Amino acid sequence: MTRVQQIGVAIGLAIVAMLTILRADDPGIFKLIRGVTFDEYQRLVPRTFEPMPVRVIDIDEASLREFGQWPWPRDRMALLVDRLSAMGASAIAFDILFAEPDRLSPRNVVSEVAGVDPSLAEKLPDNDEIFARSIAEKPVVLGFGLSNEGHYRPPVKAGFAFTGESPVSAPPYLGASTPLRPQLEANAAGLGHISLNPGNPSPVVRAVPLFLTDGEQLYPNLAIEALRVAQGASTYVLSGAPDRAGIMTSAKIGDFVVPLTAVGELWLYVSPDRAERYISARQVLAAEGASPEVAAAVNGSIVFVGTSAAGLQDIRVTALGENVPGVSLHAQAVEQILSGHFLSRPDWADGLEILVIAVLGCLLVVVTTFVSPAVALICGLLATAMALLASWLSFLYAGLLFDPLAPIVSGSIIHFAATSFKILVIDRERRAVRRAFGHYLSPSLLHRIEHTRDALRLGGDDRELTVMFVDVRNFTEISERLAPTDVVAFLNTLLDALSRHVVANEGTLDKFIGDSIMAFWNAPIDVADHQTKAVRAALAMRETLAELNAGDAFGFGPGQEVGIGIGIHTGLACVGNMGAKTRFNYSAVGDAVNVAARLESCCKEVGFDILISDSTARSVRGMALIEAGAIPLKGKSSRTQILAVVGDERVAGSAEFSALVVTHQQLMQALFAHSKNTRKLIGAAKLRAAGVIDGLAEFYQRLSGRTDHFREPNDRFENSAAD
């Protein structure tokens, strides 16, 4: 394992540890996401609505229109109980609070009228007493609510038996409740709390606490109390953990066993809201009596009395996203118990999800660090698919609720972090390799290799190139008087300084051949005006060398200057990858390369440092160029017209150079005509050249020995002369 891989694994494992600890802490956002996930499962496969002996007597808008606004007088509630009981309801549960005296009771109304004899009020009926007599000896369950004031707790109408350790401390805490009217509380067959999600800020009701506790006594909710009363059962049998107090696992209510969460909640597995579940209260209270259909629906059913009227504000949101009356959720809880279709989130689910995050995270760190990104991505996608599939199948076939998103999100974060680190490392290494190869290849060639799929295949293309050769003058003499290490230092200093101008002018450095540089333009990418850019690079090399000599950069001492020769030619060449399949160079071959090399060699004979061919000169505009004759080159059947590069556009526009050009043209004509005036003109040209550039003095000095170079360029010449 490399050092970088060790760092990557360490960082990845640290992220795994943080995410594992975060999941163990289980912040609110995790709970919210988990709840939304389970909601989506129910929306995909809701509990099927089945006809059950459970009905909701709905105090709906139609009932309020017929019998008046809420609250109704309790003698009407007594009539409702009498009729439901007569129809054969197995239990009648009120999702309504009866905490205050009935203000519509005749006794209460008269007692508030000034001047009425109190004894008369005592003779009038009391609706609370009527309602209390009505529910006596009937299977009526009244609801109580939670209160933030006082210390009142209702009596418990059922007994409790436990298996395992005591679960009394497991459910949500009941601090106080709303007191019921004493006679109603005493005569009711059962009492149950009506709170659906106490202490839960979510508007969606996903789980209902079947019990509350004050630390010593358990209090059932309205739904299971109605189920108990309907069966005539007297005791709840609660199962706790075998070795730990304060945990619930299940509750036995008569003949039904209900799986619970550790805090005594029932996960609601809801069905779509259906009209068949509801019976309007006005149908039961109709003056002519209830219809046979209503009587048949109530007979043998557990009946919940509540309201769907919007003004009474008892509307809740289910996991299916439906807005339903709160009373219907009590009814659905009983339906779910009767159907046996439960959802369960085992106590060990949290531990399993934490373990999955830790194990999956460690595996992803290892995979992402040691294999390719593509394989790591496939592994991550497979892990995601497996987590989703396992969670979905557990819900579909076993009703088990396992959170797939926490492991998936954590795994995605881990994979992203590990991949990002790897990419950063790869990018750093790539930049290091690019810098290293930048010493050998031009940026354009590196760009081509990086972005062209077949850039590293063997072969080449024919294209027009401008080729440059640069060579150090008297290198053999220099190397003889230097130690080998000093020779290397000298070459590194010189070639580094000169080669920068090739790259700066969009050229490609082909190779260093001892003390020589080969470069070319217009490959691997097209370079506009490549002839001029090559000439500019040559002029920049001349200036750089002058600065190096002036500053004694080579340490040779005063007067020991280094010279170079530069040859430039434009022509057709084959450029591409050349060599073996396992090792090759990007280079150029062809006649254009040979001509450029020969031109560089001619610099010694011509006595000037920069020579270009006429094919290059034809495309160069504005530079200070002068004719240098037609030179026979080895391997060429005709002479090659060459020109000396005196300077750039600034030099070309100077008066001194203009005067030199006039004298130089006269000299060229004299040489061509073999005039006796040649020597005089050479002297005049040397004088003119002194005001332009120092290097031209030697150029003109050697003209008298090169008169044969100023014959017609296309004349044939002897092979011996070419040699």
XYZ file of C-alpha atoms in Angstrom:
723
model
C 0.000 0.000 0.000
C 1.422 3.344 -1.023
C 1.636 6.344 1.262
C -1.129 8.079 -0.672
C -3.372 5.013 -0.397
C -2.738 4.865 3.342
C -3.787 8.500 3.680
C -6.884 7.870 1.531
C -7.925 4.880 3.638
C -7.358 6.821 6.861
C -9.463 9.758 5.672
C -12.184 7.413 4.408
C -12.359 5.476 7.678
C -12.541 8.736 9.614
C -15.551 9.777 7.519
C -17.108 6.334 8.086
C -16.666 6.755 11.834
C -18.259 10.218 11.811
C -21.250 9.041 9.764
C -21.688 5.988 11.982
C -21.691 8.157 15.109
C -24.103 10.585 13.434
C -26.515 7.746 12.608
C -26.239 6.381 16.139
C -27.192 9.830 17.441
C -30.159 9.724 15.011
C -30.827 13.464 14.515
C -34.240 14.757 13.536
C -33.435 14.992 9.834
C -32.686 11.246 9.785
C -36.013 10.505 11.458
C -37.853 12.724 8.998
C -36.232 11.091 5.968
C -36.896 7.657 7.417
C -40.557 8.494 7.969
C -40.955 9.858 4.440
C -39.368 6.679 3.045
C -41.824 4.464 4.905
C -44.661 6.713 3.714
C -43.597 6.094 0.124
C -43.626 2.348 0.719
C -47.224 2.560 1.934
C -48.196 4.712 -1.025
C -46.784 2.096 -3.366
C -48.542 -0.778 -1.564
C -51.217 0.528 0.854
C -53.148 -1.824 3.093
C -56.089 -3.165 1.140
C -59.451 -1.945 2.385
C -61.464 -4.928 3.608
C -64.974 -4.915 5.084
C -64.415 -5.047 8.816
C -66.790 -4.794 11.791
C -65.551 -1.271 12.410
C -67.516 1.875 11.638
C -67.197 5.613 12.173
C -70.343 7.491 13.183
C -69.492 10.780 11.588
C -70.755 14.088 12.924
C -70.375 15.570 9.495
C -71.507 18.792 7.885
C -74.876 17.285 6.965
C -75.488 16.279 10.596
C -74.607 19.779 11.822
C -76.974 21.324 9.300
C -79.801 19.107 10.501
C -79.255 19.154 14.267
C -77.493 22.434 14.817
C -74.000 23.552 15.656
C -71.598 21.718 17.919
C -71.600 20.917 20.786
C -74.865 19.022 20.781
C -76.839 18.593 23.975
C -75.882 15.383 25.718
C -79.405 14.021 25.726
C -78.905 13.756 21.938
C -75.659 11.908 22.598
C -77.621 9.639 24.920
C -80.112 8.995 22.115
C -77.176 8.167 19.819
C -75.834 5.645 22.345
C -79.277 4.074 22.851
C -79.836 3.610 19.124
C -76.329 2.249 18.464
C -76.681 -0.125 21.373
C -80.090 -1.231 20.131
C -78.574 -1.926 16.697
C -76.084 -4.293 18.309
C -72.831 -2.297 18.396
C -70.186 -4.371 20.172
C -68.474 -1.215 21.460
C -69.189 2.505 21.209
C -66.090 4.702 21.505
C -66.288 8.477 21.621
C -63.413 10.468 20.085
C -64.971 13.429 21.902
C -64.121 15.053 25.206
C -66.870 15.414 27.826
C -64.944 17.556 30.287
C -67.334 20.448 31.022
C -70.990 20.317 32.127
C -73.483 20.406 29.279
C -74.322 24.103 28.974
C -77.434 23.181 26.963
C -78.848 21.113 29.806
C -82.287 22.599 30.930
C -81.147 22.653 34.535
C -78.041 24.673 33.645
C -79.923 27.008 31.315
C -82.616 27.868 33.931
C -80.134 28.298 36.754
C -78.435 31.050 34.787
C -81.725 33.020 34.347
C -82.070 35.772 36.951
C -85.077 35.560 39.304
C -85.862 31.873 38.734
C -86.513 29.822 41.847
C -83.523 27.468 42.389
C -85.915 24.712 43.474
C -87.480 24.840 40.019
C -84.110 24.263 38.388
C -83.602 21.179 40.533
C -86.821 19.681 39.120
C -85.651 20.078 35.499
C -83.744 17.268 33.732
C -79.904 17.288 33.565
C -78.472 16.140 30.235
C -75.250 14.855 31.831
C -77.320 12.584 34.076
C -79.339 11.414 31.073
C -76.143 10.661 29.166
C -74.608 8.930 32.197
C -77.688 6.678 32.639
C -77.600 5.920 28.916
C -74.010 4.671 28.887
C -74.362 2.675 32.090
C -74.232 -1.062 31.500
C -73.429 -0.476 27.836
C -70.100 -1.094 26.013
C -69.234 2.597 25.880
C -65.664 3.874 25.870
C -65.023 7.533 26.552
C -61.937 9.408 25.507
C -59.716 11.668 27.556
C -57.141 14.158 26.340
C -53.734 15.229 27.569
C -53.331 18.401 29.570
C -50.412 20.649 30.463
C -52.110 21.757 33.674
C -52.989 19.992 36.906
C -52.232 16.462 37.995
C -55.473 14.651 37.229
C -55.231 11.157 35.809
C -58.284 9.090 34.887
C -59.112 5.750 36.475
C -58.082 2.612 34.559
C -60.919 0.191 33.773
C -58.684 -2.765 32.876
C -55.974 -4.787 34.532
C -52.426 -5.375 33.266
C -50.292 -8.471 33.262
C -46.640 -8.583 32.177
C -44.297 -11.157 30.731
C -40.608 -10.439 30.839
C -39.271 -7.333 32.530
C -41.698 -4.544 33.400
C -42.451 -2.234 30.438
C -44.273 0.366 32.545
C -41.666 3.060 31.905
C -41.551 2.459 28.119
C -44.512 4.524 26.719
C -44.728 8.311 26.431
C -45.246 10.069 29.739
C -48.676 11.200 30.877
C -48.326 14.239 33.113
C -52.001 15.131 33.412
C -55.274 14.648 31.558
C -58.524 16.499 31.102
C -61.026 15.389 33.796
C -64.273 13.849 32.572
C -67.637 14.473 34.159
C -67.586 12.243 37.246
C -70.815 10.380 36.499
C -69.748 9.768 32.897
C -66.325 8.551 33.978
C -67.860 6.197 36.523
C -70.458 4.681 34.181
C -68.195 4.182 31.129
C -67.087 0.626 30.426
C -63.696 1.873 29.294
C -61.528 4.985 29.164
C -58.849 5.645 26.558
C -56.674 8.556 25.508
C -57.443 10.097 22.139
C -53.990 11.573 21.364
C -52.644 10.203 18.094
C -49.077 11.546 18.111
C -48.308 13.266 21.426
C -45.010 15.158 21.392
C -44.429 14.500 17.692
C -44.134 17.703 15.621
C -44.797 15.893 12.341
C -48.257 16.521 10.856
C -48.238 12.971 9.484
C -49.551 10.294 11.840
C -47.330 7.260 11.258
C -47.407 5.496 14.634
C -49.966 5.640 17.441
C -48.986 5.120 21.103
C -51.290 2.404 22.398
C -50.312 3.211 25.966
C -49.230 6.170 28.075
C -47.559 5.976 31.475
C -47.159 8.072 34.579
C -44.256 5.882 35.691
C -46.450 3.567 37.775
C -49.677 3.038 35.835
C -50.351 2.413 32.128
C -53.247 4.077 30.285
C -54.620 2.537 27.052
C -55.660 4.511 24.019
C -59.202 4.741 22.682
C -58.782 2.152 19.901
C -57.505 -0.760 21.958
C -59.829 0.073 24.832
C -62.746 -0.195 22.391
C -61.338 -3.525 21.132
C -61.008 -4.793 24.724
C -64.532 -3.763 25.649
C -65.944 -5.277 22.454
C -64.413 -8.638 23.395
C -65.410 -8.393 27.060
C -61.753 -8.759 28.060
C -60.626 -7.444 31.412
C -56.838 -7.487 31.144
C -54.045 -6.397 28.837
C -51.144 -8.811 28.641
C -47.951 -6.918 27.779
C -44.677 -8.490 26.755
C -41.428 -6.818 27.703
C -37.811 -7.592 26.969
C -36.613 -10.697 28.823
C -33.538 -9.011 30.285
C -34.202 -5.275 30.231
C -36.941 -3.171 31.808
C -38.677 -0.309 30.033
C -39.163 -2.011 26.660
C -42.385 -3.227 25.061
C -42.510 -5.861 22.366
C -46.215 -6.757 22.042
C -49.650 -6.477 23.642
C -52.348 -9.146 23.864
C -55.845 -7.664 23.753
C -58.381 -10.423 24.177
C -57.740 -12.770 21.262
C -55.432 -10.408 19.367
C -51.670 -9.991 19.704
C -50.319 -6.661 18.508
C -46.580 -6.099 17.791
C -45.355 -2.840 19.276
C -42.327 -0.633 19.131
C -40.092 -0.389 22.173
C -42.165 2.563 23.426
C -45.513 0.864 22.905
C -46.470 2.347 19.530
C -48.391 0.701 16.733
C -47.086 1.489 13.255
C -50.169 2.418 11.270
C -50.569 0.508 8.036
C -53.362 2.585 6.554
C -55.737 1.911 3.710
C -57.185 4.626 1.454
C -60.005 6.579 3.009
C -63.287 4.976 1.905
C -66.909 6.117 2.267
C -67.857 2.585 3.376
C -66.070 3.242 6.646
C -68.413 6.125 7.595
C -72.043 6.425 8.673
C -73.469 9.910 9.057
C -74.781 10.651 12.561
C -77.970 12.057 11.059
C -78.767 8.599 9.665
C -78.613 7.114 13.154
C -80.567 9.989 14.740
C -83.216 10.203 12.035
C -86.700 10.719 13.492
C -88.030 7.657 11.691
C -85.113 5.593 12.962
C -82.079 4.213 11.163
C -82.457 2.355 7.909
C -81.999 -1.444 7.757
C -78.694 -0.911 5.908
C -77.360 1.268 8.701
C -78.559 -1.156 11.353
C -76.871 -4.043 9.569
C -73.605 -2.089 9.315
C -73.626 -1.237 13.020
C -74.643 -4.696 14.239
C -71.604 -6.431 15.762
C -69.291 -3.556 14.885
C -66.937 -1.484 16.967
C -68.284 2.012 16.489
C -66.221 5.189 16.821
C -68.080 8.460 17.185
C -66.230 11.494 15.905
C -66.373 14.354 13.442
C -65.190 15.157 9.936
C -66.608 18.687 9.971
C -63.849 21.089 8.985
C -64.849 23.668 11.574
C -64.219 21.237 14.443
C -60.532 20.957 13.432
C -59.919 17.251 13.866
C -58.293 16.579 10.495
C -55.054 14.562 10.313
C -52.629 13.527 7.563
C -51.974 9.844 6.887
C -48.893 8.178 5.416
C -50.774 8.097 2.115
C -50.917 11.901 2.135
C -54.687 11.979 2.697
C -56.424 14.426 5.044
C -58.806 12.362 7.163
C -60.787 12.809 10.393
C -58.751 11.879 13.448
C -61.457 9.418 14.503
C -60.881 7.389 11.338
C -57.281 6.687 12.418
C -58.597 5.087 15.618
C -60.882 3.011 13.435
C -58.012 2.089 11.093
C -55.883 0.996 14.046
C -58.608 -1.492 15.052
C -59.059 -2.579 11.417
C -55.344 -3.252 11.190
C -55.385 -5.350 14.369
C -58.398 -7.326 13.194
C -56.834 -7.943 9.763
C -53.483 -9.018 11.199
C -51.589 -6.840 8.693
C -48.915 -5.167 10.791
C -45.884 -3.063 10.173
C -42.995 -3.539 12.530
C -39.693 -1.837 13.060
C -37.715 -4.241 15.238
C -35.705 -2.951 18.161
C -32.547 -4.176 16.459
C -33.284 -2.234 13.244
C -31.299 0.807 14.408
C -28.336 -1.384 15.325
C -28.490 -3.179 11.984
C -28.570 0.095 10.038
C -25.626 1.463 12.028
C -23.689 -1.750 11.385
C -24.497 -1.608 7.667
C -23.220 1.978 7.467
C -19.970 0.982 9.186
C -19.355 -2.213 7.184
C -20.525 -0.828 3.850
C -18.524 2.346 4.417
C -15.315 0.423 5.138
C -15.814 -1.753 2.054
C -16.434 1.287 -0.145
C -13.306 2.987 1.192
C -11.200 -0.072 0.368
C -12.806 -0.626 -3.045
C -12.595 3.032 -4.063
C -8.955 3.244 -2.962
C -7.627 0.112 -4.619
C -9.674 -0.371 -7.787
C -10.582 1.759 -10.764
C -13.284 4.449 -10.401
C -15.538 2.524 -12.794
C -15.407 -0.641 -10.674
C -15.890 1.401 -7.501
C -18.929 3.096 -9.036
C -20.422 -0.261 -10.035
C -19.845 -1.596 -6.516
C -21.490 1.500 -5.052
C -24.499 1.173 -7.349
C -24.820 -2.519 -6.505
C -24.717 -1.725 -2.785
C -27.378 0.939 -3.281
C -29.580 -1.449 -5.265
C -29.159 -4.195 -2.669
C -30.050 -1.865 0.203
C -33.175 -0.645 -1.582
C -34.176 -4.152 -2.627
C -33.646 -5.622 0.842
C -35.640 -2.827 2.475
C -38.462 -3.080 -0.056
C -38.749 -6.874 0.106
C -38.730 -6.757 3.913
C -41.654 -4.328 3.801
C -43.536 -6.158 1.069
C -43.354 -9.693 2.441
C -42.768 -9.297 6.176
C -44.049 -5.822 7.013
C -40.613 -4.941 8.421
C -39.447 -1.338 8.234
C -35.735 -0.914 7.519
C -34.339 2.433 6.483
C -32.436 2.148 3.171
C -31.630 5.838 2.816
C -29.314 6.282 5.797
C -26.909 3.564 4.552
C -27.296 4.741 0.941
C -26.713 8.418 1.726
C -23.826 7.567 4.021
C -22.350 5.224 1.420
C -22.726 7.891 -1.264
C -20.949 10.449 0.916
C -18.149 7.995 1.627
C -17.844 7.013 -2.040
C -17.860 10.649 -3.130
C -15.229 11.599 -0.561
C -12.963 8.655 -1.393
C -13.372 9.186 -5.136
C -12.741 12.917 -4.790
C -9.544 12.229 -2.850
C -8.458 9.732 -5.477
C -9.222 12.155 -8.284
C -7.276 14.885 -6.512
C -4.322 12.526 -6.120
C -4.572 11.404 -9.731
C -4.813 15.010 -10.861
C -1.783 15.919 -8.778
C 0.167 12.988 -10.218
C -1.046 13.878 -13.696
C 0.155 17.430 -13.246
C 3.489 16.122 -11.970
C 3.806 13.852 -15.015
C 2.747 16.714 -17.245
C 5.425 18.934 -15.719
C 7.995 16.184 -16.166
C 7.058 15.558 -19.788
C 6.844 19.295 -20.330
C 10.633 19.229 -20.329
C 10.528 16.966 -23.372
C 7.285 17.800 -25.152
C 5.610 21.054 -26.065
C 2.289 21.927 -24.371
C 0.504 21.462 -27.693
C 1.805 17.923 -28.001
C 0.821 17.141 -24.422
C -2.640 18.506 -25.139
C -2.882 16.309 -28.213
C -1.832 13.202 -26.280
C -4.334 13.953 -23.496
C -7.316 14.682 -25.721
C -6.797 12.576 -28.847
C -7.756 8.927 -28.502
C -5.275 7.598 -31.090
C -2.535 10.099 -30.370
C -0.152 7.351 -29.243
C -0.420 5.101 -32.284
C 2.517 4.573 -34.579
C 2.447 6.361 -37.934
C 2.452 9.873 -39.273
C 0.823 12.429 -41.540
C 2.261 14.499 -44.357
C 1.937 18.205 -43.701
C 3.763 21.446 -44.262
C 6.218 22.168 -41.461
C 8.676 24.894 -40.677
C 11.711 23.070 -39.312
C 14.500 24.636 -37.243
C 17.947 23.318 -36.342
C 20.134 25.065 -33.774
C 23.762 24.111 -33.208
C 26.512 25.399 -30.912
C 29.608 26.699 -32.695
C 32.998 25.197 -31.741
C 31.381 22.774 -29.290
C 34.211 20.254 -29.682
C 36.751 22.861 -28.627
C 34.570 23.907 -25.672
C 34.053 20.329 -24.481
C 37.770 19.559 -24.664
C 38.649 22.171 -22.077
C 35.766 21.338 -19.706
C 35.122 18.423 -17.372
C 32.167 16.222 -18.399
C 29.983 17.566 -15.601
C 30.802 21.112 -16.655
C 29.898 20.267 -20.237
C 26.498 19.021 -19.051
C 25.984 22.144 -16.964
C 26.906 24.343 -19.923
C 24.512 22.548 -22.273
C 21.685 22.607 -19.722
C 22.052 26.348 -19.235
C 22.233 27.106 -22.947
C 19.633 24.689 -24.300
C 17.134 25.517 -21.548
C 17.375 29.225 -22.314
C 17.082 28.731 -26.076
C 14.361 26.059 -26.125
C 11.964 28.252 -24.157
C 11.554 30.482 -27.176
C 10.360 27.532 -29.272
C 7.558 26.817 -26.821
C 6.792 30.506 -26.363
C 6.256 30.831 -30.123
C 3.953 27.772 -30.369
C 6.631 25.433 -31.633
C 7.220 21.775 -30.829
C 10.550 20.737 -29.373
C 11.412 17.575 -31.234
C 14.693 16.561 -29.626
C 18.069 17.567 -28.281
C 20.921 16.000 -30.238
C 24.044 16.616 -28.215
C 24.620 20.345 -28.565
C 21.819 20.754 -31.122
C 18.101 21.482 -30.972
C 15.527 20.274 -33.489
C 12.138 21.950 -33.455
C 9.243 22.383 -35.844
C 6.045 24.379 -36.271
C 2.542 23.505 -37.529
C 2.338 20.087 -35.829
C 0.766 18.363 -33.981
C -1.768 21.181 -34.274
C -2.126 23.843 -36.909
C -0.176 27.024 -36.167
C -1.116 30.151 -38.061
C 1.816 32.040 -39.681
C 4.205 29.343 -38.483
C 7.070 30.597 -40.703
C 7.099 33.999 -38.999
C 6.841 32.448 -35.550
C 9.854 30.266 -36.250
C 11.866 33.323 -37.315
C 10.761 35.199 -34.201
C 11.950 32.284 -32.080
C 15.355 32.415 -33.827
C 15.685 36.147 -33.202
C 14.765 35.671 -29.546
C 17.443 32.983 -29.277
C 19.992 35.436 -30.683
C 19.056 38.052 -28.059
C 19.083 35.500 -25.222
C 22.514 34.219 -26.191
C 23.843 37.782 -26.265
C 22.540 38.325 -22.731
C 24.076 35.068 -21.519
C 27.441 35.981 -23.012
C 27.303 39.501 -21.614
C 26.584 38.154 -18.153
C 29.219 35.383 -18.433
C 26.456 32.869 -17.615
C 28.691 29.969 -18.704
C 31.648 31.006 -16.557
C 34.135 31.022 -19.431
C 35.531 34.451 -18.597
C 35.679 37.733 -20.538
C 35.947 37.407 -24.280
C 34.991 33.727 -24.276
C 31.671 33.999 -26.057
C 29.478 31.138 -27.285
C 28.016 31.215 -30.786
C 25.150 29.343 -32.438
C 23.921 28.665 -35.941
C 20.262 28.440 -36.864
C 18.792 26.993 -40.033
C 15.091 27.265 -40.907
C 13.246 25.698 -43.832
C 9.579 25.266 -44.758
C 8.424 22.231 -46.686
C 6.488 18.970 -46.714
C 7.417 16.414 -44.032
C 5.939 13.354 -42.388
C 5.211 13.975 -38.716
C 3.940 11.460 -36.152
C 4.904 8.743 -33.678
C 7.955 6.848 -34.859
C 9.849 3.955 -33.332
C 8.766 0.713 -31.668
C 5.329 -0.029 -30.230
C 6.740 0.007 -26.728
C 8.943 3.072 -27.138
C 8.601 5.799 -29.711
C 9.086 9.515 -30.296
C 6.884 12.150 -31.823
C 9.096 13.490 -34.608
C 9.274 14.622 -38.211
C 11.210 13.146 -41.159
C 11.550 14.100 -44.781
C 13.336 16.426 -47.151
C 12.254 19.544 -45.233
C 14.069 18.259 -42.151
C 17.227 17.507 -44.143
C 17.249 20.948 -45.771
C 16.875 22.706 -42.408
C 19.786 20.689 -41.016
C 21.942 21.549 -44.061
C 21.065 25.257 -43.701
C 22.236 25.222 -40.111
C 25.550 23.699 -41.245
C 25.907 26.430 -43.872
C 25.928 29.114 -41.176
C 29.648 28.448 -40.713
C 30.394 28.876 -44.405
C 28.144 31.913 -44.841
C 29.400 33.527 -41.673
C 25.980 34.391 -40.236
C 23.967 32.913 -37.365
C 20.417 32.723 -38.806
C 19.706 31.440 -42.306
C 16.325 30.663 -43.809
C 15.317 29.164 -47.139
C 13.402 31.112 -49.738
C 10.368 28.836 -49.111
C 10.257 30.172 -45.571
C 11.064 33.741 -46.572
C 8.147 33.902 -49.031
C 5.687 33.665 -46.097
C 7.563 35.950 -43.726
C 6.347 39.538 -43.804
C 8.002 42.630 -42.362
C 11.254 41.031 -41.191
C 14.703 42.413 -42.053
C 16.007 39.824 -44.563
C 18.856 40.002 -47.065
C 19.822 37.603 -49.840
C 22.656 35.221 -48.993
C 23.001 33.413 -52.324
C 22.019 30.030 -53.706
C 23.878 27.290 -51.874
C 24.396 23.727 -53.098
C 23.187 21.339 -50.398
C 24.216 17.718 -50.079
C 21.634 15.426 -51.616
C 19.902 18.220 -53.553
C 20.083 18.405 -57.349
C 19.651 22.174 -57.450
C 20.883 25.059 -55.407
C 18.802 26.361 -52.494
C 18.209 30.066 -52.293
C 18.896 31.300 -48.775
C 18.423 34.546 -46.869
C 20.005 35.943 -43.747
C 17.717 37.118 -40.961
C 19.062 40.493 -39.879
C 16.295 41.499 -37.472
C 12.619 41.999 -36.799
C 10.137 44.621 -38.003
C 11.830 47.339 -35.951
C 15.119 46.727 -37.721
C 13.411 46.408 -41.102
C 11.866 49.851 -40.668
C 15.095 51.605 -39.696
C 16.891 54.037 -42.041
C 20.150 52.191 -41.509
C 18.709 48.926 -42.794
C 17.068 50.669 -45.766
C 20.455 52.107 -46.761
C 22.033 48.680 -46.309
C 19.428 47.084 -48.567
C 20.273 49.500 -51.406
C 23.989 48.763 -51.121
C 23.355 45.038 -50.740
C 21.251 44.896 -53.930
C 24.045 46.665 -55.831
C 26.472 44.113 -54.443
C 24.254 41.227 -55.512
C 24.120 42.565 -59.066
C 27.894 43.007 -59.121
C 28.477 39.475 -57.906
C 26.134 38.084 -60.517
C 27.858 40.060 -63.233
C 31.388 39.267 -61.904
C 31.993 43.030 -61.767
C 35.365 44.421 -60.772
C 33.477 46.774 -58.470
C 32.578 43.873 -56.150
C 35.311 44.427 -53.572
C 34.448 48.109 -53.249
C 30.778 47.309 -52.742
C 31.628 44.680 -50.104
C 33.496 47.334 -48.169
C 30.605 49.753 -48.470
C 28.155 47.089 -47.306
C 30.316 46.309 -44.280
C 30.244 49.963 -43.315
C 26.462 50.113 -43.710
C 26.036 46.854 -41.753
C 27.969 48.158 -38.780
C 25.071 50.470 -38.002
C 22.556 47.642 -38.203
C 24.015 44.514 -36.562
C 27.514 43.385 -35.624
C 27.213 39.889 -37.063
C 27.001 41.073 -40.670
C 30.683 42.030 -40.842
C 31.807 38.402 -41.137
C 28.975 37.707 -43.574
C 30.258 40.339 -46.006
C 33.875 39.363 -45.351
C 33.175 35.875 -46.726
C 31.251 36.972 -49.809
C 34.420 37.302 -51.857
C 35.014 33.565 -51.377
C 31.457 32.584 -52.247
C 31.015 34.162 -55.637
C 29.868 30.834 -57.081
C 26.810 31.029 -54.773
C 25.526 33.985 -56.746
C 25.108 32.289 -60.102
C 21.629 31.367 -61.346
C 20.045 29.300 -58.542
C 18.825 26.578 -60.903
C 22.175 26.023 -62.604
C 23.524 22.490 -62.413
C 26.695 21.955 -60.484
C 29.235 19.223 -60.032
C 28.724 16.590 -57.384
C 32.147 17.347 -56.046
C 31.128 20.957 -55.486
C 28.039 19.821 -53.596
C 30.171 17.614 -51.395
